[in-house]
Every structure is written in C-alpha cells, then in structure tokens.
Short mmCIF file of C-alpha atoms in Angstrom, two decimals:
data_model
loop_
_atom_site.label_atom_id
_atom_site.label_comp_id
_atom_site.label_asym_id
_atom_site.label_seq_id
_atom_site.Cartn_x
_atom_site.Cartn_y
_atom_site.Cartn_z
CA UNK B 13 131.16 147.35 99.56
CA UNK B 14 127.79 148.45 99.73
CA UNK B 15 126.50 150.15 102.71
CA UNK B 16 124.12 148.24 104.51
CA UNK B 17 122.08 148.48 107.79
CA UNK B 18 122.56 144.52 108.97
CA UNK B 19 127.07 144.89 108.93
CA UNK B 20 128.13 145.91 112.78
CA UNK B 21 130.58 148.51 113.42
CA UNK B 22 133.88 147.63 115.01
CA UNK B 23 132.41 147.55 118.50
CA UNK B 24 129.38 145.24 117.46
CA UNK B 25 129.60 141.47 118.25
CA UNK B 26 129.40 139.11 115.92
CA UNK B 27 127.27 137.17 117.29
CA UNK B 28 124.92 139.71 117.53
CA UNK B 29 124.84 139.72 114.19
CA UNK B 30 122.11 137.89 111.73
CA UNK B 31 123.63 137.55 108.88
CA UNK B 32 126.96 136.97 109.99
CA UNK B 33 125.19 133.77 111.65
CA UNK B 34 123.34 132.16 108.73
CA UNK B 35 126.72 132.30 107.04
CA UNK B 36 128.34 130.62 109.89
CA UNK B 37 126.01 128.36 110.61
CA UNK B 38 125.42 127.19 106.79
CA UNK B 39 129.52 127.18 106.42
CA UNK B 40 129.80 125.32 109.46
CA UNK B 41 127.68 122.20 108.51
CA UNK B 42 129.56 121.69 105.50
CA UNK B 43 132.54 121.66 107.38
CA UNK B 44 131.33 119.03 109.59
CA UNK B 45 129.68 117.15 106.44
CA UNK B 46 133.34 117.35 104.80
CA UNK B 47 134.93 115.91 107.46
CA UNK B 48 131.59 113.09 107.45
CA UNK B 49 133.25 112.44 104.01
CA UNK B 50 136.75 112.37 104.66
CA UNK B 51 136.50 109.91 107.30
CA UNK B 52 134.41 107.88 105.58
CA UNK B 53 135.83 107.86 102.20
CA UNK B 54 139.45 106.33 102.44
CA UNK B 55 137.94 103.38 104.90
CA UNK B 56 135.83 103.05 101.60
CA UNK B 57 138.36 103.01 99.18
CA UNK B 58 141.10 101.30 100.83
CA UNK B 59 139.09 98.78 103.01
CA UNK B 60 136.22 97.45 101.27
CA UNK B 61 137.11 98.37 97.72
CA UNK B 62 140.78 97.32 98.26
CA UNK B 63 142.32 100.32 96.42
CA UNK B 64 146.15 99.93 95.79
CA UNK B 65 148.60 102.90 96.19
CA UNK B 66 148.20 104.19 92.96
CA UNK B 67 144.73 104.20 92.85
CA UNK B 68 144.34 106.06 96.06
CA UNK B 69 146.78 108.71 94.37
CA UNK B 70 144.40 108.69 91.04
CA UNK B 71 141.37 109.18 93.82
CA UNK B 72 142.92 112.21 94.91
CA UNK B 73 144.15 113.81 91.84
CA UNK B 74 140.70 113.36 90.21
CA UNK B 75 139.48 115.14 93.31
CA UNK B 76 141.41 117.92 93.17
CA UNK B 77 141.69 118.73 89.26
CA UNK B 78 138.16 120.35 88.94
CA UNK B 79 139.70 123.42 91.08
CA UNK B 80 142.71 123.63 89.29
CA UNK B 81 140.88 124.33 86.25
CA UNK B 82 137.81 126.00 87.08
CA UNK B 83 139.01 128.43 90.25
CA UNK B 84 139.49 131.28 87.88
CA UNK B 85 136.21 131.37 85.96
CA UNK B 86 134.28 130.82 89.19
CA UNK B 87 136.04 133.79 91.31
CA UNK B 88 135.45 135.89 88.21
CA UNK B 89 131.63 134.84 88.08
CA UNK B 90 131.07 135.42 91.11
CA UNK B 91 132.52 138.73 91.63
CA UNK B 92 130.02 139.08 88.45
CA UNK B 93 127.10 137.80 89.48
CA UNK B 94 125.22 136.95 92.77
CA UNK B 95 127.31 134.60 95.31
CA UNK B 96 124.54 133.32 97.13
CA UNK B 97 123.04 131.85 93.90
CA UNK B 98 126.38 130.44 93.45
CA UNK B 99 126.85 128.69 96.87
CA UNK B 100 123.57 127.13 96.72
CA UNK B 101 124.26 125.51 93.43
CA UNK B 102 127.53 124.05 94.66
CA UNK B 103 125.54 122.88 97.39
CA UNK B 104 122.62 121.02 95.78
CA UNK B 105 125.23 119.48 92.94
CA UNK B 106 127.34 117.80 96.03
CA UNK B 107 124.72 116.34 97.28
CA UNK B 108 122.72 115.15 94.27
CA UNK B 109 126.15 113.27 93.31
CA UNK B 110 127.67 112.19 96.84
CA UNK B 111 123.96 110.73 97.21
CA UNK B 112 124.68 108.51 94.39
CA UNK B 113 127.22 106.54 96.68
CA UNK B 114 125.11 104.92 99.41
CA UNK B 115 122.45 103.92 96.93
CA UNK B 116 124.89 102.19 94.61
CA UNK B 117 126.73 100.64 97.65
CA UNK B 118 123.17 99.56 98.62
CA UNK B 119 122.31 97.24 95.21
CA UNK B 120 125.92 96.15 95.79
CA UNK B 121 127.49 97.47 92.54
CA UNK B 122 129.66 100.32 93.83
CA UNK B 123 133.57 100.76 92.16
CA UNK B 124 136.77 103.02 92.29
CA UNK B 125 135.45 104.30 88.79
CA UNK B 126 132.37 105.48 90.42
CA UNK B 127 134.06 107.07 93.03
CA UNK B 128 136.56 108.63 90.77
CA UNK B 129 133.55 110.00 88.76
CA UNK B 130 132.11 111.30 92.85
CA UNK B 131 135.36 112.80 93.11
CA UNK B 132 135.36 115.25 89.74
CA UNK B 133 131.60 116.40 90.11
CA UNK B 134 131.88 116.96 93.58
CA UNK B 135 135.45 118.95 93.48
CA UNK B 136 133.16 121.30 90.43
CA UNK B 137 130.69 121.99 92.65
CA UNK B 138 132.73 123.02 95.22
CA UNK B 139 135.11 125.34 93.83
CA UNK B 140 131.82 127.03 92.69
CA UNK B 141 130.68 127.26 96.14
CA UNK B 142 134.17 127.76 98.20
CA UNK B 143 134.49 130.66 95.52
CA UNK B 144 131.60 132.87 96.59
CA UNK B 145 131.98 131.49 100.03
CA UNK B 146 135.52 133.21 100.85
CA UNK B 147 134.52 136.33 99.28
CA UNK B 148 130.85 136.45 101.08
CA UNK B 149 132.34 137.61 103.93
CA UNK B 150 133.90 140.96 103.53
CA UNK B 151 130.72 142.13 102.19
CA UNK B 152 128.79 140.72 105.44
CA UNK B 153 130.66 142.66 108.20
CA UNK B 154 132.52 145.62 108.44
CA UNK B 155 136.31 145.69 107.17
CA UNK B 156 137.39 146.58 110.86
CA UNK B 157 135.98 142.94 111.53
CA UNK B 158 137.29 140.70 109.06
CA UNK B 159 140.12 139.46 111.23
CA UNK B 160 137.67 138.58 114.11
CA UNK B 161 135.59 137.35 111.54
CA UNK B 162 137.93 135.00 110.44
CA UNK B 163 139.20 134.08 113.74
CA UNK B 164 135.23 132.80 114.78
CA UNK B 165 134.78 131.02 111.78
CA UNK B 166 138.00 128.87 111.23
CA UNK B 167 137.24 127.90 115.14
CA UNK B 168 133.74 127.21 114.89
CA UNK B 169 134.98 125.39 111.46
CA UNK B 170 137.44 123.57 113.55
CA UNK B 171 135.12 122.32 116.15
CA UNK B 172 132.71 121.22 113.04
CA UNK B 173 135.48 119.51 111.72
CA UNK B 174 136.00 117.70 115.03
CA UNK B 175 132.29 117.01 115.63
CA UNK B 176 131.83 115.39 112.13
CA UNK B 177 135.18 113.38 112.13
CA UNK B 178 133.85 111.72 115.55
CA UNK B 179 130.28 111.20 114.09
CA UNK B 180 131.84 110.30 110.76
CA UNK B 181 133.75 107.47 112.81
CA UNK B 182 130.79 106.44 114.67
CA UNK B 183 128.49 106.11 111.39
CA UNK B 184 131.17 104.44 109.77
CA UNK B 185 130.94 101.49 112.30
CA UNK B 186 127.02 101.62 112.61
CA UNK B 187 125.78 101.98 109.44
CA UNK B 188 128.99 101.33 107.18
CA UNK B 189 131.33 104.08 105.18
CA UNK B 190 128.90 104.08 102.31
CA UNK B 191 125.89 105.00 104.49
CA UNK B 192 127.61 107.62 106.54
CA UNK B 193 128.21 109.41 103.69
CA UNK B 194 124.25 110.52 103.80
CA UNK B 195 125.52 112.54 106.99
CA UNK B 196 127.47 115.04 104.27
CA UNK B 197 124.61 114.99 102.11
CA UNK B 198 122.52 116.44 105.04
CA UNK B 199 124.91 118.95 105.67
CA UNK B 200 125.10 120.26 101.75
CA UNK B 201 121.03 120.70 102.19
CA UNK B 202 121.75 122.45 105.63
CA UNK B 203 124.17 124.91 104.38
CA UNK B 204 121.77 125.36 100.87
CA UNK B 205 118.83 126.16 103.31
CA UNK B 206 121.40 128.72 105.87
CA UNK B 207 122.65 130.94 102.59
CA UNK B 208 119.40 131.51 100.63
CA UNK B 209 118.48 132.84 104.78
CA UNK B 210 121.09 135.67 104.05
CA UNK B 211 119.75 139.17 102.80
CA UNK B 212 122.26 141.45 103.38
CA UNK B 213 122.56 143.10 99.65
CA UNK B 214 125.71 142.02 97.40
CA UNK B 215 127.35 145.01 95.14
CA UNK B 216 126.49 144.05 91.57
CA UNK B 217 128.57 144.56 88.86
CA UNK B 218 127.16 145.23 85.23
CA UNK B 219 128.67 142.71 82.46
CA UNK B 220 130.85 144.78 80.91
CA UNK B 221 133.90 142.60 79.43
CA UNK B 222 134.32 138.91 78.55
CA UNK B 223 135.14 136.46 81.32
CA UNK B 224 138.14 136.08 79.97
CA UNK B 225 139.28 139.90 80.51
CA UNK B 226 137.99 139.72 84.11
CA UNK B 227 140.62 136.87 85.32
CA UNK B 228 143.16 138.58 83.55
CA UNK B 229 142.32 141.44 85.64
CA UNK B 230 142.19 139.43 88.89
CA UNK B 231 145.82 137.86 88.22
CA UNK B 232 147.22 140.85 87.28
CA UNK B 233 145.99 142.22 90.20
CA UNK B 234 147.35 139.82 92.62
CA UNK B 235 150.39 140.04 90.89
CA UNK B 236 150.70 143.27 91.56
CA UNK B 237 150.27 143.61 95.03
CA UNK B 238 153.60 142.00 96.69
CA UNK B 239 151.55 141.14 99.92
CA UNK B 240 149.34 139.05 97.57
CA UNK B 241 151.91 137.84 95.59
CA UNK B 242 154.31 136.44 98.53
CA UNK B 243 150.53 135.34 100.49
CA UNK B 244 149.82 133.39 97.04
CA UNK B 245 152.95 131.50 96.54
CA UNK B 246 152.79 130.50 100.62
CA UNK B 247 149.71 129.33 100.19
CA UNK B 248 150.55 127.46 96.61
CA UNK B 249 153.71 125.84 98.41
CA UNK B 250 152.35 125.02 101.45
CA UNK B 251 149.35 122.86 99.55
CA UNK B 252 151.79 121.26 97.23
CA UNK B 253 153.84 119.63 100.35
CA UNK B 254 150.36 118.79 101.83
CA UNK B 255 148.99 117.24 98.60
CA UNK B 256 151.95 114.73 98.89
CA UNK B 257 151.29 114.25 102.99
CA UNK B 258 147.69 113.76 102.52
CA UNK B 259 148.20 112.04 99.46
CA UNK B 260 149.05 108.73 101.35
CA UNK B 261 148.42 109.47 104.76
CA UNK B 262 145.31 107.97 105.28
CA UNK B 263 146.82 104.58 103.48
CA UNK B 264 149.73 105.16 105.51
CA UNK B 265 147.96 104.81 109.04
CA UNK B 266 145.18 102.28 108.39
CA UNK B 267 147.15 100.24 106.40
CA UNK B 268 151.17 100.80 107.49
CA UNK B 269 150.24 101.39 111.16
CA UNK B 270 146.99 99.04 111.15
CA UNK B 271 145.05 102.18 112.79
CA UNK B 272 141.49 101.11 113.06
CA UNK B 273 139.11 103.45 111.45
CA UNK B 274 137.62 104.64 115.15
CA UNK B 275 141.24 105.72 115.83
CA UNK B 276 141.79 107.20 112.57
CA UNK B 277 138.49 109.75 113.27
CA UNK B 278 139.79 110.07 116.61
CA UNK B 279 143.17 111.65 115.26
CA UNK B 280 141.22 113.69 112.72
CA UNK B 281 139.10 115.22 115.57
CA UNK B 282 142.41 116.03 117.62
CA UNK B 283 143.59 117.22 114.47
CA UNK B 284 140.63 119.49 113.98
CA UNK B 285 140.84 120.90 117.68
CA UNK B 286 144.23 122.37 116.96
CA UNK B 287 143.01 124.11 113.99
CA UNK B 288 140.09 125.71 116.01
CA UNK B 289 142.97 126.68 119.57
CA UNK B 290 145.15 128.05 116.26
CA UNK B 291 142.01 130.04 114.89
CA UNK B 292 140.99 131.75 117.92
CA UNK B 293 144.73 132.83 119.06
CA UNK B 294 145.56 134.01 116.02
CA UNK B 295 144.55 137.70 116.31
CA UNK B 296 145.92 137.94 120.10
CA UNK B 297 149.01 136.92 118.93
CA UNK B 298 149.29 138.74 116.15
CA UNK B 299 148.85 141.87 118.40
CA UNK B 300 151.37 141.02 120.44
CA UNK B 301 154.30 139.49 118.47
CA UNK B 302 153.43 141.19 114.50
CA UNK B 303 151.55 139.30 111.94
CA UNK B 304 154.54 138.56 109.58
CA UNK B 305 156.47 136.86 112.61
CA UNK B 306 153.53 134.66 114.12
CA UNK B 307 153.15 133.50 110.48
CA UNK B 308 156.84 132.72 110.08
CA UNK B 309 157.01 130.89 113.89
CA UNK B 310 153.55 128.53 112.98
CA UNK B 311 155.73 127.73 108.86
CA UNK B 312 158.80 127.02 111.09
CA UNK B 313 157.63 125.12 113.52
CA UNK B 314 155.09 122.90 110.81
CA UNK B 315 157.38 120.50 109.20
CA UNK B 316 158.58 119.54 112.84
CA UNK B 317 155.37 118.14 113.59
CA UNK B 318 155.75 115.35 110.51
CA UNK B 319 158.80 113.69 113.13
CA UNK B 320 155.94 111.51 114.77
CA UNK B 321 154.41 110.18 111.49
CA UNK B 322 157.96 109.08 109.50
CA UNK B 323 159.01 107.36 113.35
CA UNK B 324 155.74 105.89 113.98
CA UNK B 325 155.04 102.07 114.83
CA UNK B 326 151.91 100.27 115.36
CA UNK B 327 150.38 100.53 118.90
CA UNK B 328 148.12 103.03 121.03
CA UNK B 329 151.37 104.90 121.96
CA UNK B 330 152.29 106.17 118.79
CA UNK B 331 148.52 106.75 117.68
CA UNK B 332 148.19 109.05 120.70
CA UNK B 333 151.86 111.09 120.01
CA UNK B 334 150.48 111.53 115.74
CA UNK B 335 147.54 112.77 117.49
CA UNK B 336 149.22 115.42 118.88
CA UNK B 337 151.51 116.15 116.50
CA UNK B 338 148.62 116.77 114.18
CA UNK B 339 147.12 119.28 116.81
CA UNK B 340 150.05 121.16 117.02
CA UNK B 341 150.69 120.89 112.89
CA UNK B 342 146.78 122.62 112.43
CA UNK B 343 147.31 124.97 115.30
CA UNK B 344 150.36 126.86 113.66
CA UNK B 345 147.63 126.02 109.93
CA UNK B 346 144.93 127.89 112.06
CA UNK B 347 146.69 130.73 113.34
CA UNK B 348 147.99 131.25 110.02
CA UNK B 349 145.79 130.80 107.95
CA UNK B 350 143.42 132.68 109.43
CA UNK B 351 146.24 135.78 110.02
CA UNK B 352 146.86 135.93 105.83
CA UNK B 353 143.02 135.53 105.00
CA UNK B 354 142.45 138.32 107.29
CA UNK B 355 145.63 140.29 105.29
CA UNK B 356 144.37 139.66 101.70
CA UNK B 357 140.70 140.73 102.89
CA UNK B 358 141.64 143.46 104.20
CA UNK B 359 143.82 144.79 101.51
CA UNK B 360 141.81 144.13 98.37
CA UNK B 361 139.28 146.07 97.05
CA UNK B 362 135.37 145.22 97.00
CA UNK B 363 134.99 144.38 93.36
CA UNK B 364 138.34 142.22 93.34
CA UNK B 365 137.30 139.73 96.42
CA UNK B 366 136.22 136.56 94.88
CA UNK B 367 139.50 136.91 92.01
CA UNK B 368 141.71 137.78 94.58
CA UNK B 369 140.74 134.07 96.30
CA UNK B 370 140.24 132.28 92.91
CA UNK B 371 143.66 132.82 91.64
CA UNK B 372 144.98 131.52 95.42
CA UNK B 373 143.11 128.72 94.86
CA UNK B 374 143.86 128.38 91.33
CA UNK B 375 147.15 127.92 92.39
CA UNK B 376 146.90 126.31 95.49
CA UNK B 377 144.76 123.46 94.21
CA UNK B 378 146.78 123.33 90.69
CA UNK B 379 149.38 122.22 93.20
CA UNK B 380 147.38 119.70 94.70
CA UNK B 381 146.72 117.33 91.64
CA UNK B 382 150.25 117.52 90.66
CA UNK B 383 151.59 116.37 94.66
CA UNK B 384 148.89 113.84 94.03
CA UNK B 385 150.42 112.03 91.33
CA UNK B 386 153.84 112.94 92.29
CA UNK B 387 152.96 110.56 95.81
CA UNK B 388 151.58 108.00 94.21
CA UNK B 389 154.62 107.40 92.26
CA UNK B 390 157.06 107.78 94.87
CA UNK B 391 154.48 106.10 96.82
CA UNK B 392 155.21 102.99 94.54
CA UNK B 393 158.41 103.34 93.53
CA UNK B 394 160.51 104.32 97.28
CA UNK B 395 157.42 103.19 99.27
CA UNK B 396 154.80 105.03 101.20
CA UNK B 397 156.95 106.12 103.88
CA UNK B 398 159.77 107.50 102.27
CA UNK B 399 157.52 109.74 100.04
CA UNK B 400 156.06 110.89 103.25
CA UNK B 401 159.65 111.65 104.09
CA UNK B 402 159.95 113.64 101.21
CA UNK B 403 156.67 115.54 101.63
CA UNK B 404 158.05 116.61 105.12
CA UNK B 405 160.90 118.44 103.73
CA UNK B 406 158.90 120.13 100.64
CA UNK B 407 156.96 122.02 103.74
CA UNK B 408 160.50 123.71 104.12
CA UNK B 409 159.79 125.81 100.92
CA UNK B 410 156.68 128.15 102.01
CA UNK B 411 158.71 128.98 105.34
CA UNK B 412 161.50 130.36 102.93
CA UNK B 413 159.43 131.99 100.60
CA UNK B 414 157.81 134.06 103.60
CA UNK B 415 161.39 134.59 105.02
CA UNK B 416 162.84 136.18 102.02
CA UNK B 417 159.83 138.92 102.24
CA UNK B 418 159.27 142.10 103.79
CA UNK B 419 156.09 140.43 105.43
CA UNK B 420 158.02 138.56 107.46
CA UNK B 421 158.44 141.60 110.02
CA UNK B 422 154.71 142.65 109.61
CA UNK B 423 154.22 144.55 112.76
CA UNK B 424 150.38 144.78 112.75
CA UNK B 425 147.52 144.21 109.77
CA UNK B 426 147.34 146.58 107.38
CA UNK B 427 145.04 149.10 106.73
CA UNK B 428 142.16 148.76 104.11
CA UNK B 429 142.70 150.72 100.55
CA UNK B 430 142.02 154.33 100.23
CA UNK B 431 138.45 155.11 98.80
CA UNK B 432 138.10 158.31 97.44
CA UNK B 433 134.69 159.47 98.53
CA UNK B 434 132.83 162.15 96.16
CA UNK B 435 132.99 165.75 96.77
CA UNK B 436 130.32 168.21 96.27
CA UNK B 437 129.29 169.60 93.08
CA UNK B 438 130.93 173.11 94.15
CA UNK B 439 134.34 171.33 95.03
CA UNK B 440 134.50 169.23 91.62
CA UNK B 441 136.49 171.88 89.32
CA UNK B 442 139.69 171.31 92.72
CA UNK B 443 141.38 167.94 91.97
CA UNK B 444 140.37 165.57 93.89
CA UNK B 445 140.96 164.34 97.11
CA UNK B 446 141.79 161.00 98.63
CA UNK B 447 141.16 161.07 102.35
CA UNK B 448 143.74 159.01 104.66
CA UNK B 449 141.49 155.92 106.54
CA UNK B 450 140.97 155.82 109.84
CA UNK B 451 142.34 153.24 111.64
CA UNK B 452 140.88 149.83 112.66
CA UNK B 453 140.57 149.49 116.80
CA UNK B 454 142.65 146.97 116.02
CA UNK B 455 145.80 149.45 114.01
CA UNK B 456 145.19 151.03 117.10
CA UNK B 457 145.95 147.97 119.68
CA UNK B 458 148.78 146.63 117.59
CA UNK B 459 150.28 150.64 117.77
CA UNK B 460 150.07 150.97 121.25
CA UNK B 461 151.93 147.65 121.75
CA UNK B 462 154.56 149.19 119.87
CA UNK B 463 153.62 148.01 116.42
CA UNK B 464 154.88 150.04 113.06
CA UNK B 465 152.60 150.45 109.91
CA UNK B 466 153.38 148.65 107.13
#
C-alpha cells in the first residue's frame, strides 16, 4: 500500500478521517438505493406484472449471472487500473438503465422482458463497481484499522439498508413501485459524486501480463492460502443456500402469507437492523470469545432462524416473529461477515486485494444463479414452501465446512504479511532480512485476554 498522509494510525478515529468518509458516505447511499430497489422490485414483478414462480426464479438468475461471469476480469482490472474510475462507471451504468424503468412504466408499456434485460445490465455494472469497492478500503486506512473499518461500514450499511427499505415502502405506496425506483437512481449519482471526492493515491501497477495471467494469479493465490480457501468456500456455500431462500421469499410472503408490501419493507428494515447490531459487535466479540468461534456460533445458530418462515401463517403475529427471526438471521450475517472480511484484508497482500474479493465473488455469485434456478424448479415442482424447506437445511453446509478447519479455533485476527523493507546500499551484499510485524493494538487486546496467534 502506498504511504500516504490522509490514512490514520491505529489510534486515529475514523471519523476523523476524510477520505474514509466520502467512501462511506458514497457506499452508504447505494446501500440505501439497493434496498429502494429491492423493495420495490418484487411488488413490481409479482403484483402488477403478475410474474409466476418461474419467472420470478428467471428474474433472479438473470440478475445474478453478470457476476458469475465477469467477477474475475473486474477484480483483476481493477487491481490493474484505477478503482475509483471503476466505481464511478458502475455507478452511472445503474442508473442510466434502472432509469429506463419508471419512464417505460410511465407510457404504460413496461414487461418482465424489460426487467429481465434491467436485471443483466445492472448486475454488470455492479460487479464492476462492488469490485473496486471491497478492495478501496485497505488502501484508505491503515491495516491496524481494517477490522474497525469494516465494523463502521457494514453498520452504517445496515442502517442505510433500513432507512431505504422504509422509504422504499413508503414510495412504493405514494408514487407506485415503478416510480420509487428513481430513489436508487439518486443514490447511484450520490455515490458517483462521493468517490470521484476521494484523493487519497491508489498503488498503480504497470501492465505487464495479459488479463488472463492476472486471474490465474489471483485464484491461485487464494487457493493457496487455507484461510482464504476455507473463507471462500463459506462464503460460496452460504450464498448458494441464500440464493434458494431469497429466491422465493419475497413471493413466498406477499403472495403465501398475503404480507402487504408496507409490512414486507417493514421486515426488511428489521432485517437490516440486525445486520448493523451484528456489524458493530463483531470485533468486541471477537476479542473476547476468538474469531474462528464467533464465526462458527453466528453459522450455527443461522439456519435456526428459517423455523419462523417454513411455520408461518397469515396474520400480524407471525409477520412480527419473521421479523425477528430475520434480525437475529443478519445479526449472526453481520458479525460474520464483517469478522472474515476483516481476516482476508488483513492477510492479503496490497497488489492481490481486488482478486482476492473477485474470485469470492466469482464463486459466491456463480452460486447464486444456479440456487436461482434450482428454486424455481422446486419452487414448481414441491411448491414454494417446501423448497424453502430445503434451502433451510443447505445453510447446514458452510457451518461444516468452517467446522472441519483449523479456523474454527481462531483465537484473535491475524497479523498482516511480512514486508521486507529495503536495506541500505552498504547492507545489500548480507542476505536479506525480513523483519517480524508489529502487532495491531488489537493482537495486543485479543493476547491479553488470553488469545494465541494463529
């Protein structure tokens, strides 16, 4: 990472912090346009276009194909070339395309096919962005940070979420799904604006090699490193059983449980809360009960949460029990999540950043198309609830994958790799030396709580 005058030291706050806030700030509206979009989106489909089951399913697989294929080329371009320039373009596609929906709706000739087409554009432009986005931040604040770092932004990306599923539900009813939608366009022209505000400088890398050699480098890599590896497949798992939940969910409560859609961003937002109580937790208790076991408790206790949902009824009652459910279910996502961002950060080098995410979410959101079509047809052939059934116990998998490694009794987070610094021109005929890091002030919290390193 390259030095530079604007990234705190470990005592710093964030908040204090320029940079670090135009990031947050930018990252944080398109959160809260997302969420615009995902409330708004399913009422569209499923109430006023009248989308069947397996049309919903072709929806989301459509959606979530552009990452599957594209995540590798855009982590490798952007550890290549300048990731600001890349998050801006993601930004100013989405909204160019997602605009196209409320005008369309307007002159009254708006389809699923049109929405389908939405769906692939906008899922481009965003693994562009989300690529370049991830790895941004190691190279905004010291690596002594990143875990605080994270922790801030999936709360403050939490609350968004909350704040845009409740104003997502309350443009819905005013102005109509279509229309609301112009509340996530806003948001991709916010966050545009907030990243070309950043200046810290990026480390450039000359064009050496073929794009093709550089995400061979970044999977080998990852493959590599066994934290990565066992991290990778968690994550990979873990979005496959989700891509079947998610899948049908939203059909599943406004159609199954007749939710209305004020309810429905209602549950979202409670939803959303737990993610941000899981996100700001997460490094407090991973100092005090280890990493690898907080991550294994939130995996356990996950597919417990899906009880409510398969046992659900129509009626307030129930509505207000999935609600909570779902903020328990994104409290243990939060405190995870954030806890093996923070690991892979930490652990990979400077240059490998934006591969080291793109083949997570090459995986992760190959997964995602596949769980899509896979609920759709067990959607139609067993029925929506059984396949939600299903999806329940396929969240069982990541929580064994993480039990059968040695990160599983992760004591405290790791230290960053060794960098060997240059030695003097007198010193340069000795080999070389590679000097031992210092520890983080947090190594040092977790060893005084009687932590081990890894």
């Amino acid at each position: 990472m390259l030095p530079c005058a604007e990234t705190p030291a470990a005592g710093t706050s964030l908040w204090r912090h320029r940079d670090f806030r135009r990031y947050l700030t930018g990252q944080a509206a398109s959160v809260a346009g997302s969420s615009i979009s995902q409330m708004a989106l399913p009422v569209l489909a499923v109430v006023h276009l009248d989308a069947t089951t397996a049309q919903v399913a072709w929806l989301a697989f459509l959606g979530q194909l552009p990452p599957a294929l594209l995540a590798l080329h855009a982590g490798a371009l952007a550890d290549r070339h300048s990731k600001r320039r890349q998050m801006i373009t993601g930004d100013l596609v989405s909204a160019a395309v997602l605009a196209t929906v409320p005008v369309v709706a307007a002159l009254g000739t708006l389809t699923l096919t049109q929405l389908m087409i939405v769906a692939v554009v906008q899922g481009a432009a965003s693994v562009l962005h989300d690529a370049a986005a991830i790895s941004l931040l190691p190279s905004l604040v010291d690596r002594s940070l990143i875990q605080r770092s994270n922790s801030r932004v999936g709360a403050l990306f939490a609350v968004a979420a909350t704040a845009g599923s409740h104003l997502g539900a309350a443009l819905t009813a005013l102005l109509g799904p279509a229309r609301a939608l112009l509340g996530d366009v806003a948001s991709y022209l916010i966050s545009a604006v907030c990243t070309a505000r950043i200046q810290t400088a990026e480390p450039a890398r000359p064009e050496t090699r073929r794009l093709r050699g550089e995400i061979n480098e970044g999977l080998r890599y990852v493959r590599g490193d066994d934290r990565l590896w066992t991290l990778t497949l968690v994550n990979a798992t873990t979005s496959f059983a989700l891509g079947v939940l998610n899948t049908l969910w939203a059909l599943y409560l406004l159609r199954t449980l007749t939710m209305s859609a004020t309810a429905f961003g209602v549950v979202l937002g409670l939803g959303a809360l737990g993610a941000a109580a899981g996100a700001l937790t997460a490094p407090a208790l991973a100092r005090r009960y280890g990493p690898g076991p907080m991550m294994l408790t939130a995996l356990a206790i996950t597919p417990a949460t899906q009880l409510p949902l398969l046992l659900a009824s129509p009626g307030r009652a129930w509505q207000i029990t999935i609600g909570a459910a779902l903020f328990l279910q994104l409290a243990c996502a939060g405190a995870a999540g954030t806890t093996q961002r923070s690991i892979r950060q930490i652990v990979t080098t400077a240059g490998m950043q934006a591969r080291m995410q793109a083949v997570s979410t090459w995986l992760t959101s190959g997964a995602r198309p596949v769980a899509a079509l896979l609920a759709g047809a067990l959607g139609t052939w067993i029925g929506v609830r059984p396949a939600l059934t299903a999806g329940s116990l396929l969240l069982l998998i990541p929580l064994i994958v993480l039990a059968r490694s040695p990160i599983r009794a992760l004591r405290q987070m790791p230290d960053p790799p060794a960098v060997p610094l240059p030695l003097p021109p007198a010193a340069r005929t000795s080999p070389p030396v590679v000097p031992t890091p210092a520890r983080t002030d947090d190594a040092r919290n977790d060893q005084a709580l009687g932590g081990e390193t890894p």
